[in-house]
Short mmCIF file of C-alpha atoms and ligand atoms in Angstrom, two decimals:
data_model
loop_
_atom_site.label_atom_id
_atom_site.label_comp_id
_atom_site.label_asym_id
_atom_site.label_seq_id
_atom_site.Cartn_x
_atom_site.Cartn_y
_atom_site.Cartn_z
CA MET X 19 93.78 -17.40 24.19
CA THR X 20 96.88 -15.24 24.63
CA TYR X 21 98.26 -12.87 22.03
CA LYS X 22 101.56 -11.06 21.98
CA LEU X 23 99.53 -8.21 20.54
CA THR X 24 102.04 -6.75 18.13
CA ARG X 25 100.64 -4.96 15.11
CA CYS X 26 101.58 -8.00 13.05
CA ASP X 27 99.60 -10.33 15.33
CA LEU X 28 96.54 -8.13 15.05
CA GLN X 29 96.82 -7.90 11.26
CA ASP X 30 97.04 -11.66 11.21
CA LEU X 31 93.83 -11.92 13.23
CA ASP X 32 92.16 -9.54 10.75
CA ARG X 33 93.22 -11.74 7.83
CA LYS X 34 91.68 -14.78 9.51
CA ASP X 35 88.52 -12.98 10.61
CA PRO X 36 85.46 -14.56 8.90
CA LEU X 37 83.60 -11.25 9.38
CA ALA X 38 86.33 -9.01 7.96
CA SER X 39 84.37 -8.32 4.77
CA PHE X 40 81.48 -6.79 6.73
CA LYS X 41 83.46 -3.62 7.49
CA ASN X 42 83.06 -2.52 3.89
CA LYS X 43 79.29 -2.69 4.23
CA PHE X 44 79.42 0.36 6.53
CA LEU X 45 80.01 3.98 5.59
CA LEU X 46 82.36 5.13 8.32
CA PRO X 47 84.11 8.47 7.74
CA ASP X 48 87.87 8.34 7.08
CA GLY X 49 90.06 8.75 10.12
CA ILE X 50 87.38 7.61 12.57
CA LEU X 51 87.81 4.67 14.92
CA TYR X 52 84.23 4.14 15.94
CA MET X 53 83.87 2.58 19.38
CA ASN X 54 80.34 3.72 20.10
CA GLY X 55 78.19 1.29 18.14
CA ASN X 56 76.68 0.35 21.50
CA SER X 57 75.11 3.83 21.65
CA LEU X 58 74.43 4.54 17.99
CA GLY X 59 75.39 2.01 15.33
CA PRO X 60 76.81 3.48 12.09
CA LEU X 61 75.17 3.89 8.69
CA SER X 62 75.47 0.93 6.32
CA ARG X 63 75.40 1.16 2.54
CA ARG X 64 72.32 -1.01 2.52
CA ALA X 65 70.43 1.12 5.06
CA LYS X 66 71.27 4.22 3.04
CA GLU X 67 70.03 2.66 -0.20
CA ARG X 68 66.96 1.21 1.49
CA MET X 69 66.05 4.57 3.00
CA SER X 70 66.40 6.46 -0.23
CA ASP X 71 64.33 3.79 -1.95
CA ALA X 72 61.67 4.05 0.77
CA VAL X 73 61.58 7.84 0.33
CA GLU X 74 61.77 8.14 -3.46
CA HIS X 75 60.06 5.02 -4.73
CA GLU X 76 57.77 3.91 -1.96
CA TRP X 77 56.57 7.15 -0.37
CA GLY X 78 57.32 9.20 -3.49
CA THR X 79 55.46 7.10 -6.03
CA GLN X 80 53.27 4.67 -4.11
CA LEU X 81 51.84 7.27 -1.72
CA ILE X 82 49.07 5.76 0.43
CA ARG X 83 49.13 2.61 -1.70
CA GLY X 84 52.50 1.78 -0.11
CA TRP X 85 50.71 0.32 2.92
CA ASN X 86 49.68 -2.57 0.67
CA THR X 87 52.11 -2.48 -2.25
CA ALA X 88 55.38 -1.78 -0.42
CA GLY X 89 54.79 -4.08 2.54
CA TRP X 90 54.52 -1.27 5.11
CA TYR X 91 51.59 -2.71 7.00
CA ASP X 92 53.26 -5.90 8.13
CA MET X 93 56.60 -4.28 8.98
CA PRO X 94 56.21 -4.69 12.77
CA THR X 95 55.80 -8.46 12.49
CA ARG X 96 58.07 -8.96 9.47
CA LEU X 97 60.95 -7.16 11.18
CA GLY X 98 59.98 -8.85 14.44
CA ASN X 99 60.40 -12.28 12.86
CA LYS X 100 63.84 -11.31 11.56
CA LEU X 101 64.85 -9.93 14.93
CA SER X 102 63.54 -12.98 16.78
CA GLN X 103 66.39 -15.01 15.26
CA LEU X 104 68.89 -12.83 17.15
CA ILE X 105 67.28 -13.26 20.56
CA GLY X 106 66.18 -16.90 20.62
CA ALA X 107 62.49 -16.18 20.06
CA ALA X 108 60.03 -17.90 17.72
CA ASP X 109 58.12 -16.48 14.75
CA GLY X 110 55.17 -14.44 15.96
CA GLU X 111 56.70 -13.54 19.34
CA VAL X 112 58.35 -10.20 18.49
CA VAL X 113 57.10 -6.89 17.11
CA VAL X 114 59.20 -3.93 16.03
CA CYS X 115 57.59 -0.62 17.01
CA ASP X 116 57.80 2.49 19.18
CA SER X 117 60.75 3.22 21.49
CA THR X 118 62.25 0.98 24.15
CA SER X 119 60.75 3.22 26.85
CA VAL X 120 57.23 2.92 25.41
CA ASN X 121 57.61 -0.83 24.87
CA LEU X 122 58.79 -1.27 28.44
CA PHE X 123 55.65 0.50 29.67
CA LYS X 124 53.54 -1.91 27.65
CA ALA X 125 55.52 -5.05 28.58
CA VAL X 126 55.59 -4.39 32.34
CA SER X 127 51.88 -3.46 32.30
CA ALA X 128 51.13 -6.67 30.39
CA ALA X 129 53.11 -8.72 32.92
CA LEU X 130 51.16 -7.07 35.76
CA SER X 131 47.91 -7.85 33.97
CA ILE X 132 48.82 -11.56 34.01
CA ASN X 133 49.70 -11.52 37.71
CA PRO X 134 46.90 -9.30 39.11
CA SER X 135 46.90 -10.64 42.68
CA ARG X 136 50.39 -9.24 43.28
CA ASN X 137 51.76 -5.73 43.03
CA LYS X 138 55.49 -5.74 43.83
CA ILE X 139 57.91 -4.82 41.05
CA ILE X 140 61.65 -5.46 41.48
CA SER X 141 64.44 -3.74 39.58
CA GLU X 142 68.10 -2.82 39.98
CA VAL X 143 69.77 0.20 41.59
CA GLY X 144 71.62 1.95 38.78
CA ASN X 145 69.52 0.38 36.02
CA PHE X 146 69.31 2.49 32.85
CA PRO X 147 67.34 5.55 34.03
CA THR X 148 64.47 5.33 31.56
CA ASP X 149 63.64 1.85 32.87
CA LEU X 150 63.27 3.15 36.42
CA TYR X 151 61.38 6.27 35.28
CA ILE X 152 58.91 4.13 33.33
CA LEU X 153 58.33 1.96 36.41
CA ASP X 154 57.62 5.14 38.32
CA GLY X 155 55.10 6.13 35.65
CA ILE X 156 53.41 2.73 35.92
CA LYS X 157 53.18 3.19 39.68
CA GLN X 158 51.51 6.59 39.23
CA PHE X 159 48.94 5.39 36.76
CA SER X 160 48.24 1.77 37.67
CA ASN X 161 45.09 1.03 39.64
CA ASN X 162 46.50 -1.80 41.76
CA ASN X 163 49.01 0.50 43.44
CA PRO X 164 52.31 -1.25 42.65
CA THR X 165 55.22 -1.00 45.06
CA ILE X 166 58.64 -0.71 43.48
CA ARG X 167 61.70 -2.23 45.13
CA ILE X 168 64.99 -1.13 43.59
CA LYS X 169 67.72 -3.45 44.88
CA PRO X 170 71.49 -3.54 44.46
CA ARG X 171 72.64 -6.03 41.85
CA ASN X 172 73.86 -8.62 44.34
CA ASN X 173 70.60 -8.65 46.27
CA ILE X 174 68.23 -9.07 43.33
CA ILE X 175 67.93 -12.86 43.52
CA GLU X 176 67.10 -12.94 47.23
CA ALA X 177 64.67 -10.04 46.84
CA ILE X 178 62.44 -12.01 44.47
CA ASP X 179 59.76 -13.50 46.74
CA THR X 180 56.19 -14.78 46.71
CA GLU X 181 54.82 -11.23 46.71
CA THR X 182 56.73 -10.28 43.57
CA ALA X 183 54.59 -9.68 40.51
CA VAL X 184 57.28 -8.68 37.99
CA VAL X 185 61.09 -8.49 37.87
CA VAL X 186 62.43 -5.87 35.43
CA LEU X 187 66.12 -6.15 34.62
CA THR X 188 68.58 -5.03 31.96
CA HIS X 189 70.53 -8.03 30.68
CA VAL X 190 73.80 -6.14 29.94
CA HIS X 191 74.42 -3.15 32.20
CA TYR X 192 74.77 0.08 30.23
CA VAL X 193 77.90 1.25 32.08
CA SER X 194 79.76 -1.78 33.42
CA GLY X 195 78.64 -4.19 30.71
CA GLU X 196 77.99 -6.78 33.42
CA ILE X 197 75.69 -9.60 32.28
CA PHE X 198 72.89 -10.90 34.46
CA PRO X 199 72.53 -14.70 34.37
CA MET X 200 69.26 -14.77 32.44
CA ASP X 201 68.46 -18.45 32.96
CA LEU X 202 69.08 -18.40 36.69
CA ILE X 203 67.13 -15.23 37.45
CA THR X 204 64.23 -16.17 35.19
CA ARG X 205 64.02 -19.54 36.94
CA LYS X 206 64.02 -17.89 40.38
CA ALA X 207 61.26 -15.49 39.32
CA HIS X 208 59.12 -18.37 38.09
CA GLU X 209 59.74 -20.44 41.23
CA MET X 210 58.31 -17.55 43.23
CA GLY X 211 55.36 -17.15 40.86
CA ALA X 212 56.67 -13.88 39.39
CA LEU X 213 57.13 -12.86 35.76
CA ILE X 214 60.23 -11.32 34.22
CA VAL X 215 60.80 -8.54 31.70
CA TRP X 216 64.30 -8.36 30.22
CA ASP X 217 65.68 -5.19 28.63
CA LEU X 218 68.03 -6.36 25.87
CA SER X 219 69.11 -2.91 24.66
CA HIS X 220 72.84 -3.62 25.02
CA SER X 221 72.60 -7.35 24.29
CA VAL X 222 70.84 -7.74 20.99
CA GLY X 223 73.30 -8.35 18.16
CA ALA X 224 76.31 -8.57 20.49
CA VAL X 225 75.74 -11.08 23.26
CA ARG X 226 74.22 -14.58 23.40
CA THR X 227 70.55 -14.07 24.20
CA ASP X 228 68.20 -17.03 24.22
CA LEU X 229 64.82 -15.92 25.53
CA ASN X 230 62.92 -19.13 24.83
CA SER X 231 65.50 -21.44 26.32
CA ALA X 232 65.50 -19.23 29.44
CA LYS X 233 61.66 -19.30 29.37
CA ALA X 234 61.57 -15.51 29.64
CA ASP X 235 58.14 -13.86 29.73
CA PHE X 236 58.68 -10.46 28.11
CA ALA X 237 61.59 -8.52 26.67
CA VAL X 238 62.24 -5.16 25.05
CA GLY X 239 65.26 -3.63 23.36
CA CYS X 240 66.75 -0.98 21.19
CA GLY X 241 67.08 -0.79 17.39
CA TYR X 242 69.74 1.90 17.15
CA LYS X 243 72.59 0.39 19.20
CA HIS X 244 74.28 -2.83 18.05
CA LEU X 245 71.48 -3.34 15.50
CA ASN X 246 72.62 -0.23 13.58
CA GLY X 247 69.05 0.85 12.77
CA GLY X 248 69.81 4.61 12.81
CA PRO X 249 69.12 7.43 15.29
CA GLY X 250 65.82 6.82 17.07
CA ALA X 251 65.21 3.58 15.13
CA PRO X 252 62.13 1.65 16.26
CA ALA X 253 62.59 -0.70 19.19
CA PHE X 254 61.21 -4.19 19.76
CA LEU X 255 58.96 -6.06 22.14
CA TYR X 256 58.92 -9.82 22.81
CA ALA X 257 56.09 -11.66 24.52
CA ALA X 258 56.28 -15.44 25.01
CA LYS X 259 53.52 -17.17 23.07
CA ARG X 260 52.02 -18.70 26.23
CA HIS X 261 51.01 -15.20 27.36
CA HIS X 262 49.36 -13.99 24.17
CA GLN X 263 45.84 -14.99 25.20
CA THR X 264 45.86 -13.46 28.69
CA MET X 265 48.13 -10.42 28.39
CA GLN X 266 46.57 -6.96 28.20
CA GLN X 267 48.35 -3.70 27.58
CA PRO X 268 47.29 -0.10 28.23
CA LEU X 269 48.38 1.65 25.00
CA SER X 270 45.65 -0.06 23.04
CA GLY X 271 45.84 1.93 19.84
CA TRP X 272 44.30 0.91 16.57
CA PHE X 273 47.31 -1.07 15.34
CA SER X 274 46.69 -3.48 18.23
CA HIS X 275 43.04 -3.93 17.24
CA LYS X 276 41.83 -7.21 15.76
CA LYS X 277 40.35 -5.42 12.74
CA PRO X 278 41.72 -1.86 12.57
CA PHE X 279 40.17 -1.14 9.19
CA GLU X 280 36.63 -1.86 10.32
CA PHE X 281 36.90 1.38 12.33
CA ASN X 282 34.71 0.11 15.16
CA ASP X 283 34.07 2.20 18.27
CA ASP X 284 34.69 -0.84 20.43
CA TYR X 285 38.14 -2.15 21.17
CA MET X 286 38.94 -5.76 20.44
CA PRO X 287 42.59 -6.79 20.84
CA ALA X 288 44.39 -8.69 18.10
CA ASP X 289 45.08 -12.35 18.88
CA GLY X 290 48.82 -12.67 18.67
CA ILE X 291 51.84 -10.47 19.30
CA SER X 292 50.16 -7.62 17.32
CA LYS X 293 48.18 -6.99 20.49
CA MET X 294 51.34 -5.24 21.75
CA LEU X 295 51.37 -2.65 18.94
CA THR X 296 49.97 0.85 19.43
CA GLY X 297 49.80 3.20 16.45
CA THR X 298 51.06 3.69 12.91
CA THR X 299 54.53 2.33 12.08
CA GLY X 300 57.33 4.84 11.45
CA VAL X 301 57.98 3.37 8.04
CA LEU X 302 61.16 5.28 7.18
CA GLY X 303 62.91 4.38 10.42
CA ALA X 304 61.74 0.80 10.17
CA SER X 305 63.11 0.60 6.60
CA ALA X 306 66.62 1.49 7.74
CA LEU X 307 66.39 -0.99 10.58
CA GLU X 308 65.24 -3.78 8.28
CA ALA X 309 68.26 -3.28 6.01
CA SER X 310 70.53 -3.36 9.04
CA LEU X 311 68.89 -6.52 10.38
CA ASP X 312 69.45 -8.19 7.03
CA ILE X 313 73.18 -7.47 7.28
CA MET X 314 73.35 -8.82 10.80
CA LEU X 315 71.53 -11.99 9.82
CA GLU X 316 74.15 -12.65 7.14
CA ALA X 317 76.85 -12.95 9.80
CA ARG X 318 77.00 -16.31 11.56
CA THR X 319 75.99 -16.00 15.20
CA THR X 320 78.97 -18.03 16.45
CA ASP X 321 81.36 -15.79 14.48
CA ARG X 322 79.75 -12.63 15.84
CA LEU X 323 79.81 -13.72 19.45
CA ALA X 324 83.37 -15.08 19.25
CA LYS X 325 84.60 -11.85 17.69
CA VAL X 326 83.03 -9.71 20.41
CA LEU X 327 84.85 -11.82 23.02
CA ASN X 328 88.14 -11.51 21.15
CA LEU X 329 87.82 -7.77 20.60
CA THR X 330 87.00 -7.03 24.23
CA THR X 331 89.71 -9.38 25.56
CA ILE X 332 92.38 -7.93 23.31
CA PHE X 333 91.39 -4.32 24.06
CA GLN X 334 91.57 -5.00 27.78
CA ASN X 335 94.99 -6.65 27.38
CA LEU X 336 96.29 -3.77 25.25
CA ILE X 337 95.17 -1.25 27.86
CA THR X 338 96.84 -3.26 30.62
CA LYS X 339 100.02 -3.44 28.57
CA GLN X 340 100.17 0.13 27.31
CA CYS X 341 98.31 2.29 29.81
CA SER X 342 99.13 0.85 33.22
CA GLY X 343 100.08 3.44 35.79
CA LEU X 344 98.24 6.15 33.84
CA GLY X 345 95.21 6.40 36.13
CA LEU X 346 92.71 4.07 34.44
CA THR X 347 90.67 1.61 36.50
CA LEU X 348 88.66 -1.15 34.83
CA ALA X 349 84.98 -0.68 35.73
CA SER X 350 83.77 -3.83 33.95
CA PRO X 351 84.11 -7.48 34.96
CA GLU X 352 87.63 -8.88 34.47
CA ASN X 353 86.31 -12.04 32.88
CA PRO X 354 85.24 -11.39 29.25
CA ALA X 355 82.42 -13.94 29.50
CA ASP X 356 80.82 -11.93 32.33
CA ARG X 357 80.46 -8.74 30.30
CA GLY X 358 78.81 -7.65 27.09
CA ALA X 359 80.17 -5.78 24.09
CA HIS X 360 81.46 -2.69 25.86
CA ILE X 361 84.08 -1.97 28.49
CA SER X 362 84.25 1.00 30.85
CA TYR X 363 87.22 2.55 32.58
CA ARG X 364 87.17 5.12 35.34
CA HIS X 365 89.49 8.12 35.43
CA SER X 366 89.15 11.35 37.41
CA ASN X 367 89.41 13.26 34.09
CA ALA X 368 87.23 10.86 32.12
CA TYR X 369 85.13 13.56 30.43
CA ALA X 370 88.08 15.61 29.14
CA ILE X 371 90.00 12.50 28.05
CA MET X 372 87.00 11.30 26.03
CA GLN X 373 86.63 14.74 24.40
CA ASN X 374 90.33 14.60 23.49
CA LEU X 375 89.95 11.06 22.10
CA ILE X 376 86.97 12.15 19.99
CA LYS X 377 89.00 15.08 18.63
CA ARG X 378 91.64 12.53 17.61
CA GLY X 379 89.01 10.37 15.85
CA VAL X 380 88.53 7.71 18.53
CA ILE X 381 84.83 7.89 19.33
CA GLY X 382 83.69 6.32 22.58
CA ASP X 383 81.55 8.03 25.19
CA PHE X 384 81.46 9.37 28.72
CA ARG X 385 79.05 8.30 31.42
CA SER X 386 78.62 10.27 34.62
CA PRO X 387 80.47 10.70 36.91
CA ASP X 388 83.84 9.40 35.67
CA TYR X 389 83.41 6.55 33.20
CA MET X 390 84.82 6.23 29.70
CA ARG X 391 82.95 3.64 27.72
CA PHE X 392 84.24 1.80 24.65
CA GLY X 393 81.96 -0.35 22.51
CA PHE X 394 82.95 -3.26 20.27
CA SER X 395 81.14 -4.27 17.15
CA PRO X 396 81.84 -7.58 15.43
CA LEU X 397 80.74 -6.19 12.08
CA PHE X 398 82.70 -3.00 11.46
CA MET X 399 85.71 -3.15 13.78
CA SER X 400 89.06 -4.73 13.05
CA PHE X 401 91.65 -6.01 15.51
CA GLU X 402 94.20 -3.50 14.27
CA ASP X 403 91.71 -0.69 15.10
CA LEU X 404 92.13 -1.63 18.75
CA LEU X 405 95.85 -0.99 18.72
CA ASP X 406 95.40 2.37 16.96
CA ALA X 407 92.85 3.42 19.58
CA VAL X 408 94.96 2.34 22.55
CA GLU X 409 98.08 4.06 21.18
CA ILE X 410 96.16 7.34 20.87
CA LEU X 411 94.74 6.92 24.37
CA ARG X 412 98.21 6.27 25.79
CA GLU X 413 99.58 9.39 24.13
CA ILE X 414 96.73 11.52 25.50
CA LEU X 415 97.25 10.13 28.99
CA THR X 416 101.04 10.55 28.97
CA THR X 417 101.11 14.05 27.49
CA LYS X 418 98.01 15.11 29.49
CA SER X 419 96.80 16.94 26.38
CA TYR X 420 93.27 16.47 27.79
CA LEU X 421 93.94 19.30 30.27
CA SER X 422 93.53 21.82 27.44
CA PRO X 423 90.48 24.11 28.06
CA GLU X 424 88.77 23.03 24.80
CA PHE X 425 88.16 19.57 26.31
CA GLN X 426 86.49 20.86 29.49
CA VAL X 427 83.32 22.26 27.84
CA LEU X 428 80.31 20.11 28.72
CA ASN X 429 78.07 19.05 25.78
CA ALA X 430 74.31 18.52 26.13
CA VAL X 431 74.56 14.90 24.95
CA THR X 432 77.47 12.87 26.24
C1 PLP I 694 69.51 2.67 25.33
C2 PLP I 694 68.60 2.09 26.33
C3 PLP I 694 67.24 2.45 26.34
C4 PLP I 694 66.74 3.49 25.39
O1 PLP I 694 65.41 3.76 25.50
P1 PLP I 694 64.73 4.75 24.43
O2 PLP I 694 63.31 4.67 24.70
O3 PLP I 694 65.14 4.29 23.07
O4 PLP I 694 65.29 6.12 24.65
C5 PLP I 694 66.42 1.84 27.27
N1 PLP I 694 66.91 0.92 28.15
C6 PLP I 694 68.22 0.57 28.16
C7 PLP I 694 68.71 -0.46 29.13
C8 PLP I 694 69.10 1.16 27.26
O5 PLP I 694 70.39 0.83 27.28
#
């Protein structure tokens, strides 16, 4: 599709957008163009109401009874079943709990437990750091002495061999947005007798993800990015049903027990996906996430995915048109179908430019050493927003206002 990309064209696209009404479900501050939903999704009206209800009515009046009367106890599986619809999983294959890092520890350990005669783990150079750090932790504490092979992206496929126990990859790269071909790599892993764990942190809610059709083994992902679950929202863990019997995981807390309320000294794992739980659910965080999932499930998947493609394509075209010669280099794949719902550009002054953009109300983020990252949400962004953002960026780049000392101060969280 080609657009002339005048303001009129973009307004026309907004009028025809089947998801246009979703913007009003979010509580974005005036004057903010939010392009960081891939790092922390915004607050929705429903999440706000749901949280205050969970605090005042459920915790406030139900007290301990809430575990039964307010549906707290089955939140991990109830939310998991909602989330499964976004990632091509079946009922009973997903739990919502803990953080992505913790779930990755459990998922990779479970995969190793199914493939005990092998001990090689493969991952990617430049994967999201926590994923590599967790693998390092597994190496330190696992008794079959795993070896970890971190390979450049282009060598992953050939590195998967008959000694490989588990392949651990992030579906959409957190900087470049590059998408790994899930079907192809999963198939290669299985041909070699290996298992695969996919990290869907930047995919879920924004990119086509079909775990069961790819025959994936395990997956984990984040609740606070495109799912808009709120800061530190619980994450999720998927385990294919065929592994439920055999898989074992090391963080065998009481919520993963077959009968937690019999308070036995002896551990007996639950039968299904609940085996992957650990301890008590963070009910307040899970409440906000559930409200956000409900919003996402109201948007048709085909509409969501098509809008992400349109938003990223148009943003890229606007940058090419308005900012060429101003020092930006695209650091994401050229082809929209090869990347997820964010785009990165490199610039030698990336940090200061992003600080200047944020001051002007365009919120994206900076990733070391010189990347500016812009995220695209199908639910709360309009096509006209893109033009506003690019015009501000062009002005900052042409006037070099980013050279001002106030934009050089390094924050703790970028
Ligand atoms: C955001 C992200 C995480 C976050 O992990 P936490 O445990 O929530 O801090 C993990 N992996 C990837 C690939 C991510 O993008």
